[in-house]
């Protein structure tokens, strides 16, 4: 069954947009991070702390495959790093898959993440200056993977509802 996949850098709005899109198009959604938290019975922070990032990437890949192989149609909100590990970026072009990159500028990401970093182990301990530099470099490194998505939607200066409408129109 059909899967709609939302991807993009931390803070671009994947989890938020997946929820609203789900209501508008009446398709269930799963947030990959939440799925991993339920499956492992650990928070994302605890997985990184106890087992390290390599273990997280392994569970993330397995969980992504499980969702893709499920018989249900669903919207999947990925984690920011998901397309950048294993062969996950190739899965963005699979049969019955519609993948959408939610593209945000460094400024938008910085503004949103400054207020929302505690649950994101890759940036939780960075000060403002370190974070701006990190986002700029990391987004540049990851863009190759994000650009493998079939569709791209800009999210800068748009409300959640505007982004959802833009997604609905690119998928129509
Ligand atoms: N279009 C938007 N406009 C303003 N704030 C947004 C928008 N989309 C998401 N946000 C906010 O940005 C933060 C990060 O969103 P989230 O959905 O967790 O991103 P992601 O899952 O991509 O990391 C949240 O505080 C969320 O409320
Ligand atoms: O970019 C990343 O590598 C990560 C993004 C997070 O998801 P969000 O993009 O939803 O914050 C989460 O999967 C983990 O902290 C790692
Ligand atoms: Mg998220």
Tab-separated table of C-alpha atoms and ligand atoms in Angstrom:
chain	number	residue	atom	x	y	z
A	1	UNK	CA	0.000	0.000	0.000
A	2	UNK	CA	0.929	3.602	-0.602
A	3	UNK	CA	3.386	5.353	1.721
A	4	UNK	CA	3.917	9.107	1.901
A	5	UNK	CA	7.322	9.874	3.384
A	6	UNK	CA	8.279	13.233	4.873
A	7	UNK	CA	11.982	13.950	5.215
A	8	UNK	CA	14.328	16.829	5.941
A	9	UNK	CA	16.623	18.313	8.544
A	10	UNK	CA	15.793	18.356	12.279
A	11	UNK	CA	13.242	21.074	12.930
A	12	UNK	CA	11.881	21.339	9.360
A	13	UNK	CA	8.518	20.107	10.710
A	14	UNK	CA	8.272	16.427	9.704
A	15	UNK	CA	6.535	15.258	12.902
A	16	UNK	CA	4.175	18.247	13.051
A	17	UNK	CA	3.292	18.241	9.358
A	18	UNK	CA	2.753	14.441	9.282
A	19	UNK	CA	0.104	14.797	11.990
A	20	UNK	CA	-1.819	17.594	10.242
A	21	UNK	CA	-1.473	16.034	6.786
A	22	UNK	CA	-2.876	12.816	8.253
A	23	UNK	CA	-6.022	14.639	9.390
A	24	UNK	CA	-6.499	16.431	6.082
A	25	UNK	CA	-6.057	13.479	3.719
A	26	UNK	CA	-7.371	10.894	6.189
A	27	UNK	CA	-4.408	8.616	6.078
A	28	UNK	CA	-2.816	7.280	9.287
A	29	UNK	CA	0.644	8.566	10.191
A	30	UNK	CA	3.589	7.127	12.049
A	31	UNK	CA	6.503	9.174	13.339
A	32	UNK	CA	9.577	6.980	12.932
A	33	UNK	CA	11.222	8.300	16.144
A	34	UNK	CA	8.058	7.522	18.148
A	35	UNK	CA	7.873	4.075	16.572
A	36	UNK	CA	11.504	3.442	17.632
A	37	UNK	CA	10.802	4.729	21.144
A	38	UNK	CA	7.856	2.349	21.515
A	39	UNK	CA	9.719	-0.576	19.999
A	40	UNK	CA	12.782	-0.174	22.250
A	41	UNK	CA	10.906	1.223	25.236
A	42	UNK	CA	13.546	3.966	25.407
A	43	UNK	CA	13.564	7.657	24.505
A	44	UNK	CA	15.743	8.755	21.569
A	45	UNK	CA	18.040	10.476	24.097
A	46	UNK	CA	18.336	7.255	26.136
A	47	UNK	CA	19.123	5.165	23.032
A	48	UNK	CA	21.977	7.537	22.099
A	49	UNK	CA	23.236	7.633	25.693
A	50	UNK	CA	23.071	3.920	26.469
A	51	UNK	CA	23.803	2.338	23.104
A	52	UNK	CA	25.316	5.073	20.915
A	53	UNK	CA	24.436	6.484	17.521
A	54	UNK	CA	25.512	3.449	15.459
A	55	UNK	CA	23.016	1.262	17.303
A	56	UNK	CA	20.330	3.935	16.818
A	57	UNK	CA	20.995	3.971	13.035
A	58	UNK	CA	20.628	0.187	12.910
A	59	UNK	CA	17.284	0.228	14.731
A	60	UNK	CA	16.204	3.205	12.619
A	61	UNK	CA	16.923	1.313	9.379
A	62	UNK	CA	15.124	-1.846	10.564
A	63	UNK	CA	12.137	0.185	11.742
A	64	UNK	CA	11.930	2.109	8.458
A	65	UNK	CA	11.893	-1.215	6.563
A	66	UNK	CA	9.174	-2.605	8.829
A	67	UNK	CA	6.941	0.389	8.162
A	68	UNK	CA	7.609	0.345	4.417
A	69	UNK	CA	6.795	-3.366	4.249
A	70	UNK	CA	3.588	-3.090	6.244
A	71	UNK	CA	0.367	-3.642	4.323
A	72	UNK	CA	-1.188	-0.338	5.464
A	73	UNK	CA	-1.194	2.941	3.580
A	74	UNK	CA	0.435	5.536	5.836
A	75	UNK	CA	2.310	8.786	6.170
A	76	UNK	CA	5.766	8.260	7.674
A	77	UNK	CA	7.593	11.178	9.291
A	78	UNK	CA	11.279	10.228	9.230
A	79	UNK	CA	14.020	11.351	11.615
A	80	UNK	CA	16.342	14.006	10.191
A	81	UNK	CA	19.169	11.508	9.658
A	82	UNK	CA	17.141	8.604	8.282
A	83	UNK	CA	17.839	9.143	4.536
A	84	UNK	CA	21.573	9.536	5.226
A	85	UNK	CA	22.337	6.028	6.561
A	86	UNK	CA	22.292	2.438	5.211
A	87	UNK	CA	20.536	2.425	1.845
A	88	UNK	CA	17.605	4.393	3.207
A	89	UNK	CA	17.854	7.095	0.530
A	90	UNK	CA	17.272	4.457	-2.157
A	91	UNK	CA	14.039	3.468	-0.427
A	92	UNK	CA	12.676	6.961	-1.037
A	93	UNK	CA	12.117	6.010	-4.670
A	94	UNK	CA	10.514	2.621	-4.106
A	95	UNK	CA	7.298	1.335	-5.582
A	96	UNK	CA	4.195	2.892	-4.002
A	97	UNK	CA	6.368	5.462	-2.254
A	98	UNK	CA	5.894	9.237	-2.487
A	99	UNK	CA	8.723	11.082	-0.778
A	100	UNK	CA	8.655	14.779	0.068
A	101	UNK	CA	11.638	16.855	1.255
A	102	UNK	CA	10.523	19.657	3.559
A	103	UNK	CA	13.205	22.205	2.712
A	104	UNK	CA	14.061	24.856	5.295
A	105	UNK	CA	16.774	27.521	5.397
A	106	UNK	CA	19.538	27.487	8.017
A	107	UNK	CA	17.861	30.500	9.636
A	108	UNK	CA	14.469	28.787	9.966
A	109	UNK	CA	16.093	25.637	11.340
A	110	UNK	CA	18.224	27.603	13.793
A	111	UNK	CA	15.235	29.595	15.080
A	112	UNK	CA	13.102	26.485	15.558
A	113	UNK	CA	15.840	24.286	17.000
A	114	UNK	CA	17.098	26.897	19.502
A	115	UNK	CA	13.815	26.405	21.343
A	116	UNK	CA	13.611	22.648	20.758
A	117	UNK	CA	16.995	21.039	21.255
A	118	UNK	CA	16.747	19.067	24.490
A	119	UNK	CA	15.258	15.960	22.859
A	120	UNK	CA	17.743	16.035	19.992
A	121	UNK	CA	21.004	14.440	21.184
A	122	UNK	CA	23.066	15.719	18.231
A	123	UNK	CA	22.539	19.358	19.242
A	124	UNK	CA	21.397	19.224	22.894
A	125	UNK	CA	24.722	20.428	24.309
A	126	UNK	CA	25.601	23.083	21.753
A	127	UNK	CA	25.503	26.816	22.444
A	128	UNK	CA	23.963	29.216	19.907
A	129	UNK	CA	27.155	29.896	18.001
A	130	UNK	CA	28.126	26.211	17.805
A	131	UNK	CA	24.626	25.325	16.710
A	132	UNK	CA	24.496	27.768	13.819
A	133	UNK	CA	27.801	26.463	12.498
A	134	UNK	CA	26.779	22.843	13.030
A	135	UNK	CA	23.441	23.235	11.230
A	136	UNK	CA	25.094	24.953	8.254
A	137	UNK	CA	27.745	22.240	7.836
A	138	UNK	CA	25.464	19.294	8.580
A	139	UNK	CA	22.685	20.492	6.261
A	140	UNK	CA	25.258	20.872	3.486
A	141	UNK	CA	26.527	17.304	4.071
A	142	UNK	CA	23.035	15.856	4.157
A	143	UNK	CA	21.524	17.741	1.236
A	144	UNK	CA	22.621	15.108	-1.275
A	145	UNK	CA	20.422	12.557	0.510
A	146	UNK	CA	17.489	14.900	1.020
A	147	UNK	CA	17.556	15.776	-2.666
A	148	UNK	CA	16.848	12.123	-3.534
A	149	UNK	CA	13.202	12.796	-2.569
A	150	UNK	CA	10.703	12.773	-5.417
A	151	UNK	CA	9.135	16.098	-4.372
A	152	UNK	CA	10.372	19.193	-2.574
A	153	UNK	CA	8.322	21.686	-0.612
A	154	UNK	CA	9.769	24.899	0.869
A	155	UNK	CA	8.658	25.530	4.420
A	156	UNK	CA	10.246	28.915	5.214
A	157	UNK	CA	7.754	31.510	6.453
A	158	UNK	CA	4.791	29.195	5.936
A	159	UNK	CA	2.245	28.117	8.507
A	160	UNK	CA	1.695	24.426	9.178
A	161	UNK	CA	-1.558	24.569	7.184
A	162	UNK	CA	0.184	26.240	4.215
A	163	UNK	CA	2.845	23.543	4.136
A	164	UNK	CA	0.184	20.823	4.274
A	165	UNK	CA	-1.735	22.434	1.393
A	166	UNK	CA	1.477	22.657	-0.649
A	167	UNK	CA	2.112	18.957	-0.054
A	168	UNK	CA	-1.444	18.076	-1.056
A	169	UNK	CA	-1.035	20.043	-4.274
A	170	UNK	CA	2.327	18.523	-5.251
A	171	UNK	CA	0.944	15.037	-4.629
A	172	UNK	CA	-2.303	15.670	-6.558
B	1	LIG	N1	5.347	25.571	9.504
B	1	LIG	C1	5.742	25.784	10.762
B	1	LIG	N2	5.718	27.036	11.256
B	1	LIG	C2	6.144	27.290	12.507
B	1	LIG	N3	6.617	26.350	13.361
B	1	LIG	C3	6.650	25.097	12.934
B	1	LIG	C4	6.218	24.738	11.617
B	1	LIG	N4	6.384	23.403	11.470
B	1	LIG	C5	6.906	22.953	12.639
B	1	LIG	N5	7.052	23.971	13.516
B	1	LIG	C6	7.634	23.889	14.896
B	1	LIG	O1	9.024	23.581	14.753
B	1	LIG	C7	9.438	22.694	15.778
B	1	LIG	C8	10.049	21.428	15.172
B	1	LIG	O2	9.020	20.698	14.503
B	1	LIG	P1	9.031	19.114	14.373
B	1	LIG	O3	7.754	18.711	13.755
B	1	LIG	O4	9.402	18.488	15.671
B	1	LIG	O5	10.242	18.925	13.342
B	1	LIG	P2	11.013	17.617	12.883
B	1	LIG	O6	10.161	16.423	13.205
B	1	LIG	O7	11.248	17.814	11.411
B	1	LIG	O8	12.309	17.654	13.652
B	1	LIG	C9	8.191	22.431	16.646
B	1	LIG	O9	8.227	23.303	17.738
B	1	LIG	C10	7.043	22.769	15.724
B	1	LIG	O10	5.904	23.195	16.441
B	2	LIG	O1	18.966	14.402	12.339
B	2	LIG	C1	19.191	13.381	13.042
B	2	LIG	O2	20.194	12.647	12.872
B	2	LIG	C2	18.194	13.025	14.085
B	2	LIG	C3	16.946	13.594	14.043
B	2	LIG	C4	15.897	13.325	15.060
B	2	LIG	O3	14.595	13.426	14.458
B	2	LIG	P1	13.933	14.853	14.064
B	2	LIG	O4	14.475	15.239	12.719
B	2	LIG	O5	12.472	14.597	14.028
B	2	LIG	O6	14.339	15.833	15.129
B	2	LIG	C5	16.111	11.940	15.680
B	2	LIG	O7	15.843	10.925	14.733
B	2	LIG	C6	17.510	11.819	16.208
B	2	LIG	O8	17.676	12.770	17.228
B	2	LIG	C7	18.580	12.021	15.124
B	3	LIG	MG1	10.498	14.660	14.349
